[in-house]
RNA sequence: CGGGAUGUGGCUCAGCUUGGUAGAGCGCCUGGUUCGGGACCAGGAGGCCGCAGGUUCAAAUCCUGUCAUCCCGACCA
């Protein structure tokens, strides 16, 4: 491809709408343009990258037994009524009507559609397992689209759905996908981590997320430095034996006057009691019922864990006025002693003694509080967020934190959708059974953005070789010099003939402009043709990710490029 | 949906407080000089100042409404 022919409008300045690196660079380098919030046009360079990602995904899906199909974007309401998700998905779905006033949705995901499809045409266990996938635009009317391609309202996703005869079959399909996903991220050449994930209200028992590691990632991940354990903080287990047991004797409960002291820090200062000897009491409304969640003073509540423990559908922090009425004190003065609602305590708290807490009376606290003697817990559960330094739940190692971008997510769905959609087959005993399903997504466009978040410098993008829009860029310093132009053409032809994707910057621009653009769009390998080196029958080569360039004999160019690209 | 901010040529922004009919840099076009890290000189094109009302002799500027975009939060297979 000749740069003079390529549509890649680069920008010198950062468009003001872009906050994060991938958004800024993809805009500046002429990969994407915004149409409306969360909706983008992919220009030629982006299209090339997306295709490469898609092809790697496609190959691995096929290798794992997947078969590609394409499902419609427009889906009728009835399908979604069947699964109950028309209202459940609610606002997040783009909805539209036709001229007959029939209602439709732009597909945010395709479980309903594919379950219907498979149910219509697979009637026997002999047709299973069946793995079908597509790479397609998805539509979600995000409350707040942001970060460019990271959280768009229209995005490209690969979604595969597995259909099996039973749970054992699902396990096999799930493992296949798990492995295929690892292959994919290896091949994309991205640093990533697989983590245990919360499967959400709708998911099944098991779920893993694939995280591309990047400082700007939205998700927090904990991982063990010794073993393979890794999990989304939402999910990370804080096991019992992490709790520091205190061996001291129980001391008598004491009520202390603490005028105006509300926060944990206030008590640290006022009473000289460390955070780790205090507890905090958080009030929640769970499906309308007021409950108390209790944690050590320095810990953070994990709402997802609490929600799962309570098996609540709706959970939000209680209104202070309500709390005051029922408990007799405001937020800063609460405690479990005499608390008139159900008390859920964190595992760690169960191991503490002689701690301090609010007395359910403004301006008073208790010290030397002890579980069972002074109050009883309705349940003890893992409720807090893991933090760096926690003991690994699987081994003797310690946990560390890192940030990541969720680019893949796999779920065991079980029979949730097949039951809702009444999708069945006959097993080998002639019994009617529900399909046992799994679903497996990869955010293709998000993966492109994540690759940028992970690979850039002050000059622009540094594409990993497997997904670079071009592998090599040839820059003749001055295209008006006949010998440079001729050499550029010659190398371009030769490299192209050798199956290498080359961009020839044949524009009549100054060298600086061409270098800047080459760096910005992130082509991994640059070949510079200048008059001095040309006289010595050499060209200059530079790897985008390295600082120094090096000279190569013209005869050796093909071989050198080959070595670098195909390693 | 709450809180905050912003809408002025393709991009980044100034002008708005104290109304008098629009500017800079970059980009773009033409000519010339340049030519290994976003050149220089000269000339030029391009904006009913997001939109709709209102106040006023007069509105980019003041007022009201509205739309859009961005950030924080709530939300989130």
PDB file of C-alpha atoms in Angstrom, chain A residues 147-328:
ATOM      1  CA  UNK A 147     -13.140   5.883  26.933  1.00  0.00           C
ATOM      2  CA  UNK A 148     -13.536   5.684  23.179  1.00  0.00           C
ATOM      3  CA  UNK A 149     -13.652   2.077  22.059  1.00  0.00           C
ATOM      4  CA  UNK A 150     -13.459   0.762  25.621  1.00  0.00           C
ATOM      5  CA  UNK A 151     -17.072   1.236  26.470  1.00  0.00           C
ATOM      6  CA  UNK A 152     -18.986   1.908  23.315  1.00  0.00           C
ATOM      7  CA  UNK A 153     -22.630   1.501  22.503  1.00  0.00           C
ATOM      8  CA  UNK A 154     -21.870  -0.218  19.226  1.00  0.00           C
ATOM      9  CA  UNK A 155     -18.943  -2.593  19.299  1.00  0.00           C
ATOM     10  CA  UNK A 156     -17.585  -5.686  17.637  1.00  0.00           C
ATOM     11  CA  UNK A 157     -17.784  -8.912  19.533  1.00  0.00           C
ATOM     12  CA  UNK A 158     -17.150 -12.547  18.933  1.00  0.00           C
ATOM     13  CA  UNK A 159     -19.732 -14.635  20.714  1.00  0.00           C
ATOM     14  CA  UNK A 160     -19.778 -18.387  20.770  1.00  0.00           C
ATOM     15  CA  UNK A 161     -22.501 -20.522  22.281  1.00  0.00           C
ATOM     16  CA  UNK A 162     -22.049 -24.149  23.264  1.00  0.00           C
ATOM     17  CA  UNK A 163     -24.813 -26.717  23.444  1.00  0.00           C
ATOM     18  CA  UNK A 164     -24.217 -29.959  25.311  1.00  0.00           C
ATOM     19  CA  UNK A 165     -26.182 -32.929  26.537  1.00  0.00           C
ATOM     20  CA  UNK A 166     -25.188 -32.522  30.184  1.00  0.00           C
ATOM     21  CA  UNK A 167     -22.940 -30.758  32.680  1.00  0.00           C
ATOM     22  CA  UNK A 168     -20.019 -33.031  31.908  1.00  0.00           C
ATOM     23  CA  UNK A 169     -20.325 -32.076  28.266  1.00  0.00           C
ATOM     24  CA  UNK A 170     -20.473 -28.428  29.214  1.00  0.00           C
ATOM     25  CA  UNK A 171     -17.281 -28.848  31.226  1.00  0.00           C
ATOM     26  CA  UNK A 172     -15.546 -30.160  28.140  1.00  0.00           C
ATOM     27  CA  UNK A 173     -16.797 -27.326  25.946  1.00  0.00           C
ATOM     28  CA  UNK A 174     -15.880 -24.799  28.605  1.00  0.00           C
ATOM     29  CA  UNK A 175     -12.368 -26.155  28.882  1.00  0.00           C
ATOM     30  CA  UNK A 176     -11.972 -26.069  25.114  1.00  0.00           C
ATOM     31  CA  UNK A 177     -12.931 -22.443  25.063  1.00  0.00           C
ATOM     32  CA  UNK A 178     -10.759 -21.616  28.020  1.00  0.00           C
ATOM     33  CA  UNK A 179      -7.802 -23.067  26.174  1.00  0.00           C
ATOM     34  CA  UNK A 180      -8.734 -21.431  22.877  1.00  0.00           C
ATOM     35  CA  UNK A 181      -8.913 -18.056  24.612  1.00  0.00           C
ATOM     36  CA  UNK A 182      -5.464 -18.508  26.071  1.00  0.00           C
ATOM     37  CA  UNK A 183      -4.191 -19.385  22.612  1.00  0.00           C
ATOM     38  CA  UNK A 184      -5.807 -16.274  21.216  1.00  0.00           C
ATOM     39  CA  UNK A 185      -4.240 -13.853  23.665  1.00  0.00           C
ATOM     40  CA  UNK A 186      -0.872 -15.574  23.309  1.00  0.00           C
ATOM     41  CA  UNK A 187      -1.083 -15.163  19.573  1.00  0.00           C
ATOM     42  CA  UNK A 188      -2.197 -11.553  19.835  1.00  0.00           C
ATOM     43  CA  UNK A 189       0.993 -11.050  21.785  1.00  0.00           C
ATOM     44  CA  UNK A 190      -0.715  -9.249  24.648  1.00  0.00           C
ATOM     45  CA  UNK A 191       0.146  -9.550  28.298  1.00  0.00           C
ATOM     46  CA  UNK A 192      -2.965 -10.941  29.906  1.00  0.00           C
ATOM     47  CA  UNK A 193      -4.271 -12.821  32.874  1.00  0.00           C
ATOM     48  CA  UNK A 194      -7.178 -15.216  33.318  1.00  0.00           C
ATOM     49  CA  UNK A 195      -9.165 -14.497  36.433  1.00  0.00           C
ATOM     50  CA  UNK A 196     -12.062 -16.038  38.253  1.00  0.00           C
ATOM     51  CA  UNK A 197     -15.039 -13.778  37.839  1.00  0.00           C
ATOM     52  CA  UNK A 198     -18.396 -13.144  39.311  1.00  0.00           C
ATOM     53  CA  UNK A 199     -20.930 -14.601  36.958  1.00  0.00           C
ATOM     54  CA  UNK A 200     -23.517 -11.981  37.806  1.00  0.00           C
ATOM     55  CA  UNK A 201     -27.161 -12.513  38.475  1.00  0.00           C
ATOM     56  CA  UNK A 202     -27.747 -14.325  35.216  1.00  0.00           C
ATOM     57  CA  UNK A 203     -24.640 -16.402  34.769  1.00  0.00           C
ATOM     58  CA  UNK A 204     -24.115 -19.920  35.999  1.00  0.00           C
ATOM     59  CA  UNK A 205     -21.650 -21.476  38.378  1.00  0.00           C
ATOM     60  CA  UNK A 206     -18.390 -20.867  36.689  1.00  0.00           C
ATOM     61  CA  UNK A 207     -17.001 -17.878  34.900  1.00  0.00           C
ATOM     62  CA  UNK A 208     -13.616 -16.564  33.895  1.00  0.00           C
ATOM     63  CA  UNK A 209     -12.519 -13.223  32.585  1.00  0.00           C
ATOM     64  CA  UNK A 210      -9.570 -12.608  30.322  1.00  0.00           C
ATOM     65  CA  UNK A 211      -7.833  -9.422  31.254  1.00  0.00           C
ATOM     66  CA  UNK A 212      -5.322  -7.527  29.194  1.00  0.00           C
ATOM     67  CA  UNK A 213      -2.993  -5.943  31.706  1.00  0.00           C
ATOM     68  CA  UNK A 214      -2.794  -2.173  31.544  1.00  0.00           C
ATOM     69  CA  UNK A 215      -2.387   0.530  34.146  1.00  0.00           C
ATOM     70  CA  UNK A 216      -5.506   2.263  32.869  1.00  0.00           C
ATOM     71  CA  UNK A 217      -7.672  -0.861  33.179  1.00  0.00           C
ATOM     72  CA  UNK A 218     -11.129  -0.512  34.655  1.00  0.00           C
ATOM     73  CA  UNK A 219     -10.940  -3.770  36.568  1.00  0.00           C
ATOM     74  CA  UNK A 220      -8.876  -4.564  39.592  1.00  0.00           C
ATOM     75  CA  UNK A 221      -7.316  -7.970  39.684  1.00  0.00           C
ATOM     76  CA  UNK A 222      -5.660  -9.798  42.539  1.00  0.00           C
ATOM     77  CA  UNK A 223      -3.209 -12.545  41.785  1.00  0.00           C
ATOM     78  CA  UNK A 224      -0.891 -14.760  43.724  1.00  0.00           C
ATOM     79  CA  UNK A 225       2.840 -14.374  43.337  1.00  0.00           C
ATOM     80  CA  UNK A 226       3.403 -18.075  43.963  1.00  0.00           C
ATOM     81  CA  UNK A 227       0.578 -20.013  42.375  1.00  0.00           C
ATOM     82  CA  UNK A 228      -1.883 -19.553  39.506  1.00  0.00           C
ATOM     83  CA  UNK A 229      -4.627 -18.016  41.569  1.00  0.00           C
ATOM     84  CA  UNK A 230      -6.035 -14.834  40.077  1.00  0.00           C
ATOM     85  CA  UNK A 231      -9.421 -13.232  40.448  1.00  0.00           C
ATOM     86  CA  UNK A 232     -11.375 -10.098  39.843  1.00  0.00           C
ATOM     87  CA  UNK A 233     -11.537  -8.214  43.153  1.00  0.00           C
ATOM     88  CA  UNK A 234     -15.267  -8.568  42.935  1.00  0.00           C
ATOM     89  CA  UNK A 235     -14.734 -12.269  43.308  1.00  0.00           C
ATOM     90  CA  UNK A 236     -11.405 -12.677  45.110  1.00  0.00           C
ATOM     91  CA  UNK A 237     -11.797 -14.931  48.107  1.00  0.00           C
ATOM     92  CA  UNK A 238     -10.572 -13.740  51.449  1.00  0.00           C
ATOM     93  CA  UNK A 239     -10.181 -16.970  53.345  1.00  0.00           C
ATOM     94  CA  UNK A 240     -10.670 -17.565  57.051  1.00  0.00           C
ATOM     95  CA  UNK A 241      -7.131 -18.155  58.084  1.00  0.00           C
ATOM     96  CA  UNK A 242      -6.147 -14.724  56.899  1.00  0.00           C
ATOM     97  CA  UNK A 243      -7.861 -13.340  59.929  1.00  0.00           C
ATOM     98  CA  UNK A 244      -5.475 -12.466  62.666  1.00  0.00           C
ATOM     99  CA  UNK A 245      -6.660 -14.194  65.774  1.00  0.00           C
ATOM    100  CA  UNK A 246      -6.171 -12.259  68.907  1.00  0.00           C
ATOM    101  CA  UNK A 247      -5.390 -14.349  71.913  1.00  0.00           C
ATOM    102  CA  UNK A 248      -6.019 -11.748  74.559  1.00  0.00           C
ATOM    103  CA  UNK A 249      -8.539 -12.193  77.347  1.00  0.00           C
ATOM    104  CA  UNK A 250     -11.964 -10.717  76.914  1.00  0.00           C
ATOM    105  CA  UNK A 251     -12.312  -7.499  78.782  1.00  0.00           C
ATOM    106  CA  UNK A 252     -15.558  -6.051  80.078  1.00  0.00           C
ATOM    107  CA  UNK A 253     -17.709  -4.090  77.688  1.00  0.00           C
ATOM    108  CA  UNK A 254     -17.272  -0.368  78.238  1.00  0.00           C
ATOM    109  CA  UNK A 255     -19.339   2.553  77.010  1.00  0.00           C
ATOM    110  CA  UNK A 256     -17.349   5.682  76.212  1.00  0.00           C
ATOM    111  CA  UNK A 257     -18.496   9.236  75.663  1.00  0.00           C
ATOM    112  CA  UNK A 258     -17.216  10.304  72.230  1.00  0.00           C
ATOM    113  CA  UNK A 259     -18.772  13.673  71.420  1.00  0.00           C
ATOM    114  CA  UNK A 260     -18.713  14.469  67.725  1.00  0.00           C
ATOM    115  CA  UNK A 261     -16.558  11.445  66.834  1.00  0.00           C
ATOM    116  CA  UNK A 262     -17.985   9.800  63.730  1.00  0.00           C
ATOM    117  CA  UNK A 263     -15.394   8.189  61.539  1.00  0.00           C
ATOM    118  CA  UNK A 264     -12.963   5.354  62.094  1.00  0.00           C
ATOM    119  CA  UNK A 265     -10.164   7.911  61.927  1.00  0.00           C
ATOM    120  CA  UNK A 266     -11.858  10.052  64.566  1.00  0.00           C
ATOM    121  CA  UNK A 267     -11.756   7.129  66.964  1.00  0.00           C
ATOM    122  CA  UNK A 268      -8.140   6.361  66.121  1.00  0.00           C
ATOM    123  CA  UNK A 269      -7.299   9.871  67.250  1.00  0.00           C
ATOM    124  CA  UNK A 270      -9.770  10.315  70.061  1.00  0.00           C
ATOM    125  CA  UNK A 271      -9.444   6.945  71.775  1.00  0.00           C
ATOM    126  CA  UNK A 272      -6.105   5.846  70.382  1.00  0.00           C
ATOM    127  CA  UNK A 273      -7.582   2.614  69.081  1.00  0.00           C
ATOM    128  CA  UNK A 274      -6.076   1.417  65.783  1.00  0.00           C
ATOM    129  CA  UNK A 275      -8.337   0.759  62.803  1.00  0.00           C
ATOM    130  CA  UNK A 276      -7.672  -2.937  63.120  1.00  0.00           C
ATOM    131  CA  UNK A 277      -9.238  -2.955  66.581  1.00  0.00           C
ATOM    132  CA  UNK A 278     -12.360  -1.213  65.387  1.00  0.00           C
ATOM    133  CA  UNK A 279     -15.256  -2.374  63.297  1.00  0.00           C
ATOM    134  CA  UNK A 280     -17.455  -0.461  60.888  1.00  0.00           C
ATOM    135  CA  UNK A 281     -21.146  -0.990  60.530  1.00  0.00           C
ATOM    136  CA  UNK A 282     -22.704  -0.456  57.121  1.00  0.00           C
ATOM    137  CA  UNK A 283     -26.445  -0.405  56.667  1.00  0.00           C
ATOM    138  CA  UNK A 284     -28.018  -1.759  53.525  1.00  0.00           C
ATOM    139  CA  UNK A 285     -31.459  -2.186  52.177  1.00  0.00           C
ATOM    140  CA  UNK A 286     -31.706  -5.647  50.657  1.00  0.00           C
ATOM    141  CA  UNK A 287     -34.912  -6.184  48.718  1.00  0.00           C
ATOM    142  CA  UNK A 288     -36.511  -3.756  51.126  1.00  0.00           C
ATOM    143  CA  UNK A 289     -35.164  -5.277  54.325  1.00  0.00           C
ATOM    144  CA  UNK A 290     -32.703  -3.326  56.432  1.00  0.00           C
ATOM    145  CA  UNK A 291     -29.556  -5.270  57.323  1.00  0.00           C
ATOM    146  CA  UNK A 292     -26.188  -4.479  58.859  1.00  0.00           C
ATOM    147  CA  UNK A 293     -22.863  -5.517  57.376  1.00  0.00           C
ATOM    148  CA  UNK A 294     -19.867  -5.456  59.663  1.00  0.00           C
ATOM    149  CA  UNK A 295     -16.221  -5.201  58.703  1.00  0.00           C
ATOM    150  CA  UNK A 296     -12.917  -4.462  60.322  1.00  0.00           C
ATOM    151  CA  UNK A 297     -12.289  -0.714  60.526  1.00  0.00           C
ATOM    152  CA  UNK A 298      -9.772  -0.538  57.715  1.00  0.00           C
ATOM    153  CA  UNK A 299     -11.623  -2.780  55.254  1.00  0.00           C
ATOM    154  CA  UNK A 300     -13.842  -2.084  52.283  1.00  0.00           C
ATOM    155  CA  UNK A 301     -17.139  -3.794  51.785  1.00  0.00           C
ATOM    156  CA  UNK A 302     -17.529  -5.852  48.625  1.00  0.00           C
ATOM    157  CA  UNK A 303     -21.127  -5.264  47.627  1.00  0.00           C
ATOM    158  CA  UNK A 304     -21.188  -8.165  45.227  1.00  0.00           C
ATOM    159  CA  UNK A 305     -20.178 -10.579  47.953  1.00  0.00           C
ATOM    160  CA  UNK A 306     -22.797  -9.121  50.234  1.00  0.00           C
ATOM    161  CA  UNK A 307     -25.423  -9.362  47.527  1.00  0.00           C
ATOM    162  CA  UNK A 308     -24.510 -12.976  46.874  1.00  0.00           C
ATOM    163  CA  UNK A 309     -24.517 -13.803  50.587  1.00  0.00           C
ATOM    164  CA  UNK A 310     -27.948 -12.264  50.998  1.00  0.00           C
ATOM    165  CA  UNK A 311     -29.184 -13.710  47.722  1.00  0.00           C
ATOM    166  CA  UNK A 312     -30.742 -10.328  47.201  1.00  0.00           C
ATOM    167  CA  UNK A 313     -31.881  -8.955  43.897  1.00  0.00           C
ATOM    168  CA  UNK A 314     -31.628  -5.352  44.880  1.00  0.00           C
ATOM    169  CA  UNK A 315     -29.092  -3.920  47.241  1.00  0.00           C
ATOM    170  CA  UNK A 316     -28.351  -0.350  48.054  1.00  0.00           C
ATOM    171  CA  UNK A 317     -27.070   1.679  50.949  1.00  0.00           C
ATOM    172  CA  UNK A 318     -29.831   2.451  53.392  1.00  0.00           C
ATOM    173  CA  UNK A 319     -31.241   5.891  53.835  1.00  0.00           C
ATOM    174  CA  UNK A 320     -29.807   7.559  56.926  1.00  0.00           C
ATOM    175  CA  UNK A 321     -33.184   8.786  58.156  1.00  0.00           C
ATOM    176  CA  UNK A 322     -34.546   5.258  58.111  1.00  0.00           C
ATOM    177  CA  UNK A 323     -31.483   3.964  59.916  1.00  0.00           C
ATOM    178  CA  UNK A 324     -31.810   6.632  62.575  1.00  0.00           C
ATOM    179  CA  UNK A 325     -35.403   5.697  63.198  1.00  0.00           C
ATOM    180  CA  UNK A 326     -34.758   1.993  63.529  1.00  0.00           C
ATOM    181  CA  UNK A 327     -31.325   1.976  65.179  1.00  0.00           C
ATOM    182  CA  UNK A 328     -31.495   5.167  67.172  1.00  0.00           C
TER     183      UNK A 328
END
